[in-house]
PDB file of C-alpha atoms in Angstrom:
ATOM      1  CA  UNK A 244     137.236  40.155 -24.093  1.00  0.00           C
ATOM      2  CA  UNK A 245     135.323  40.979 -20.879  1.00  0.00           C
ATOM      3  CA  UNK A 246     137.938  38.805 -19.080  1.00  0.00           C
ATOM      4  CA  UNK A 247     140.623  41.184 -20.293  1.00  0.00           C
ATOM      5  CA  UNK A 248     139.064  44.210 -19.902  1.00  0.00           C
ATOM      6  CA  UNK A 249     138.072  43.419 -15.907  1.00  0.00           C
ATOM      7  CA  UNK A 250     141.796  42.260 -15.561  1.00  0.00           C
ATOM      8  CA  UNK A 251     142.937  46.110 -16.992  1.00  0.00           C
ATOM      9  CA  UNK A 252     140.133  47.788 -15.250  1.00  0.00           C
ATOM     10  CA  UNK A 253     141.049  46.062 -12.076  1.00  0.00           C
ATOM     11  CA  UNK A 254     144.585  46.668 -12.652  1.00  0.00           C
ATOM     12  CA  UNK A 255     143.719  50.415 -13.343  1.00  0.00           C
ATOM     13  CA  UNK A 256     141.824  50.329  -9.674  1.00  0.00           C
ATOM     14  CA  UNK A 257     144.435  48.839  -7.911  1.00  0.00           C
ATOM     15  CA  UNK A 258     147.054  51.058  -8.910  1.00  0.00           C
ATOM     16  CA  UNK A 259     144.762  54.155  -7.914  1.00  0.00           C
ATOM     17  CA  UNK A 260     144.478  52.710  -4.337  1.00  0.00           C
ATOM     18  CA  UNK A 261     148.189  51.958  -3.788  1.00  0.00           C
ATOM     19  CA  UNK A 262     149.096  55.575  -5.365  1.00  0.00           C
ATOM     20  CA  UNK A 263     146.246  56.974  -3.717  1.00  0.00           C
ATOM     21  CA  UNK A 264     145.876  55.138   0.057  1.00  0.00           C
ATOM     22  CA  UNK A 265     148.451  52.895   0.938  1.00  0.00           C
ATOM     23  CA  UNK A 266     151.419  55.051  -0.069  1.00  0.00           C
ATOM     24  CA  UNK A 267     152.257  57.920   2.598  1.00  0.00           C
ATOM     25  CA  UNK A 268     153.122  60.387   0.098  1.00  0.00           C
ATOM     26  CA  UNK A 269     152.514  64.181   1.773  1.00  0.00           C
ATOM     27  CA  UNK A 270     153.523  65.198   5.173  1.00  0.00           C
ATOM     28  CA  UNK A 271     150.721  67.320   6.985  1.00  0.00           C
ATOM     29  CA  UNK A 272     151.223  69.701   9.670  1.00  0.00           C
ATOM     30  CA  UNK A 273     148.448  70.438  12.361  1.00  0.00           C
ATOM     31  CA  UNK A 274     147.852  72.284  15.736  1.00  0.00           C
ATOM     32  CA  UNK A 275     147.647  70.469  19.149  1.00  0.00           C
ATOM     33  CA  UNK A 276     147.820  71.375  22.558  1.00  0.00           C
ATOM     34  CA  UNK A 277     150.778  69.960  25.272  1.00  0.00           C
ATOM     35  CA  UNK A 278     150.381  69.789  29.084  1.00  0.00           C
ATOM     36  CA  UNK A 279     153.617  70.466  30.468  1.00  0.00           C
ATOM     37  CA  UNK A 280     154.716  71.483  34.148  1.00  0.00           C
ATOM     38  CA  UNK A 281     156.507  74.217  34.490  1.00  0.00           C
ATOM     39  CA  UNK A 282     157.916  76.252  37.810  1.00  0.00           C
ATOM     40  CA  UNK A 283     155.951  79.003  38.861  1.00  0.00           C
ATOM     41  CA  UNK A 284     157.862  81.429  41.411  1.00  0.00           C
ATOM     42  CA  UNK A 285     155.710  83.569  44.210  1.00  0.00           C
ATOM     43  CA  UNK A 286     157.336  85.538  47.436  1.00  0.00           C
ATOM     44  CA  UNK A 287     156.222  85.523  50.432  1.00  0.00           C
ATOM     45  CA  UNK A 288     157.025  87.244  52.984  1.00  0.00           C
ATOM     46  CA  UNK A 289     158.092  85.540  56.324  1.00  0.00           C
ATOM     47  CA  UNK A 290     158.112  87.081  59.702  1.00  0.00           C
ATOM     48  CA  UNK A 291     161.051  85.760  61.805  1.00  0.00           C
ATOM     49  CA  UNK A 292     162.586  87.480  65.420  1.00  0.00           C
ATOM     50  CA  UNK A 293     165.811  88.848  65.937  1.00  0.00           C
ATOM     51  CA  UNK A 294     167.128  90.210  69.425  1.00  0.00           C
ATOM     52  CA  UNK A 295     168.910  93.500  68.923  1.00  0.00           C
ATOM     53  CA  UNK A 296     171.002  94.997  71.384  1.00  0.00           C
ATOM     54  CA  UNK A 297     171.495  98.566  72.661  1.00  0.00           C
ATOM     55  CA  UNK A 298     173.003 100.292  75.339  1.00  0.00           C
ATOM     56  CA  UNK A 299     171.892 102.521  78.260  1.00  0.00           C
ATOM     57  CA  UNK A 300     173.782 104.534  80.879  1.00  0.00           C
ATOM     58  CA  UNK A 301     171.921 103.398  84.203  1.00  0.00           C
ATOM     59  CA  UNK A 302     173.255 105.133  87.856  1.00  0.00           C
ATOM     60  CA  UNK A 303     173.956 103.664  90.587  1.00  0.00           C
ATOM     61  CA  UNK A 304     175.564 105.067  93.828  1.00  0.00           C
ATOM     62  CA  UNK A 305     178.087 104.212  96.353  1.00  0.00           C
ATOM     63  CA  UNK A 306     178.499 105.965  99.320  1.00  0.00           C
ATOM     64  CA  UNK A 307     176.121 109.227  98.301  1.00  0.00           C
ATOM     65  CA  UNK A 308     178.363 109.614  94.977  1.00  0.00           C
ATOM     66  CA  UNK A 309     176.209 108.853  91.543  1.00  0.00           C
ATOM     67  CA  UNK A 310     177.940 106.448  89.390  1.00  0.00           C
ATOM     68  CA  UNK A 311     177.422 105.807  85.412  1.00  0.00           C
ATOM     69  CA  UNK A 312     177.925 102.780  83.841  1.00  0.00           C
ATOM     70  CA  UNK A 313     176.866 101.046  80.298  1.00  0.00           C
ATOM     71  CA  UNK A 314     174.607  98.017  80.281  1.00  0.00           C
ATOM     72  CA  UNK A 315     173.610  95.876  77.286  1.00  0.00           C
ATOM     73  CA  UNK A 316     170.091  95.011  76.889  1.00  0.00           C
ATOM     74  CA  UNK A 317     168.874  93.070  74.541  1.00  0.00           C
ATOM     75  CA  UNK A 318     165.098  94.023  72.549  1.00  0.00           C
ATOM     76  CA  UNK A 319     163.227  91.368  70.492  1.00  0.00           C
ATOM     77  CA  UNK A 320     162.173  92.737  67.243  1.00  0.00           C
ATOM     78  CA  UNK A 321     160.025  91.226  64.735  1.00  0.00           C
ATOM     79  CA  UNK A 322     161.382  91.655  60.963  1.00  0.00           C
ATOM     80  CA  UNK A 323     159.718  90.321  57.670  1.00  0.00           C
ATOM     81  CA  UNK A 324     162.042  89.075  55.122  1.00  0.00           C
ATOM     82  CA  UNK A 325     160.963  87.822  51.377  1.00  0.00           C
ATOM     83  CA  UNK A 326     161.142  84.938  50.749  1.00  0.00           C
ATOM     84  CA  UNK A 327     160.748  83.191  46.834  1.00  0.00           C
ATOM     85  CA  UNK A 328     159.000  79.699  46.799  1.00  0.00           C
ATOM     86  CA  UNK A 329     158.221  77.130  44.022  1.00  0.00           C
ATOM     87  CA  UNK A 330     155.654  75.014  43.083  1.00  0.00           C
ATOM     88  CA  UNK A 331     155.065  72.969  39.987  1.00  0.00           C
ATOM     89  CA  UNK A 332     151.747  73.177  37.857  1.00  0.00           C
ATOM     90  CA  UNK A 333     150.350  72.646  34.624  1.00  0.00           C
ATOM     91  CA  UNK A 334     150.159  74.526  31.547  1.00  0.00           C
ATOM     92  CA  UNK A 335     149.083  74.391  28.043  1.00  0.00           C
ATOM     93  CA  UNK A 336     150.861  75.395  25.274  1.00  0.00           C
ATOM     94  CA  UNK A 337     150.453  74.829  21.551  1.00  0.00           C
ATOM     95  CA  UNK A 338     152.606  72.527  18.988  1.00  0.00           C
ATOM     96  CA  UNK A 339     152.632  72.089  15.197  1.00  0.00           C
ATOM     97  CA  UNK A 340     153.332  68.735  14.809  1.00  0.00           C
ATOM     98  CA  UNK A 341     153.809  66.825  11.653  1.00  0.00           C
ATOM     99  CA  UNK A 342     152.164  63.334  10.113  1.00  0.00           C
ATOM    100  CA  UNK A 343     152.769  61.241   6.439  1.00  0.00           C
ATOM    101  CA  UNK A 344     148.881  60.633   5.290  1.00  0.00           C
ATOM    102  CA  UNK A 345     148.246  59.402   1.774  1.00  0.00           C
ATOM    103  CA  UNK A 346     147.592  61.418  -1.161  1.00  0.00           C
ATOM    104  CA  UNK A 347     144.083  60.891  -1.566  1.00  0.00           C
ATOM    105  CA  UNK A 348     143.614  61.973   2.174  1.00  0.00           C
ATOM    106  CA  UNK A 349     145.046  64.894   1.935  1.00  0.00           C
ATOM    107  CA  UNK A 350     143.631  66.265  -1.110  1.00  0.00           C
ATOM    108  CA  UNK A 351     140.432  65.501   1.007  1.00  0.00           C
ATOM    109  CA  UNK A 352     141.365  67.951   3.552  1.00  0.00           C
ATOM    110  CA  UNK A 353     142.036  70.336   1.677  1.00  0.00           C
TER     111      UNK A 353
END
């Protein structure tokens, strides 16, 4: 009689284990964090030179008679321009993510 009744109650245990910790029965959703790199954009602005030119009426004589003529000159001029640059860093963001735990665990958590 105690033989049998061990056997059932044992059998009774067992069954509670597999149904209750070895099966992955519920799936469970929780928060994490992720690194990920992502592209962060900044201008700048870069000073470069650029000759410009521009004309003058300079006189000259010949002979006692005042002449005109047109030279080109040339002026160097420093200009900014903006500029957009790149770099790569590191961010966090956060992610639901989802994992099978057994019955009995997650009756525990909640």
């Amino acid at each position: 009689m105690r033989t049998k009744l061990s056997i059932g109650i044992g059998t009774a245990v067992l069954v509670l284990v597999i149904v209750f910790c070895v099966l992955p029965l519920k799936e469970v959703a929780y928060e994490t964090t992720e690194q990920y790199q992502a592209s962060e954009t900044y201008y700048t602005s870069e000073p470069y030179t650029e000759r410009i030119p521009y004309t003058v009426q300079v006189p000259y004589t010949i002979d006692h008679k005042t002449y005109w003529k047109t030279v080109t000159k040339y002026r160097e001029v420093t200009l900014y321009s903006d500029a957009a640059e790149q770099t790569q860093v590191w961010q966090e963001r956060p992610v639901t993510q989802y994992k099978k735990v057994s019955l009995l665990e997650a009756l525990i958590a909640y």
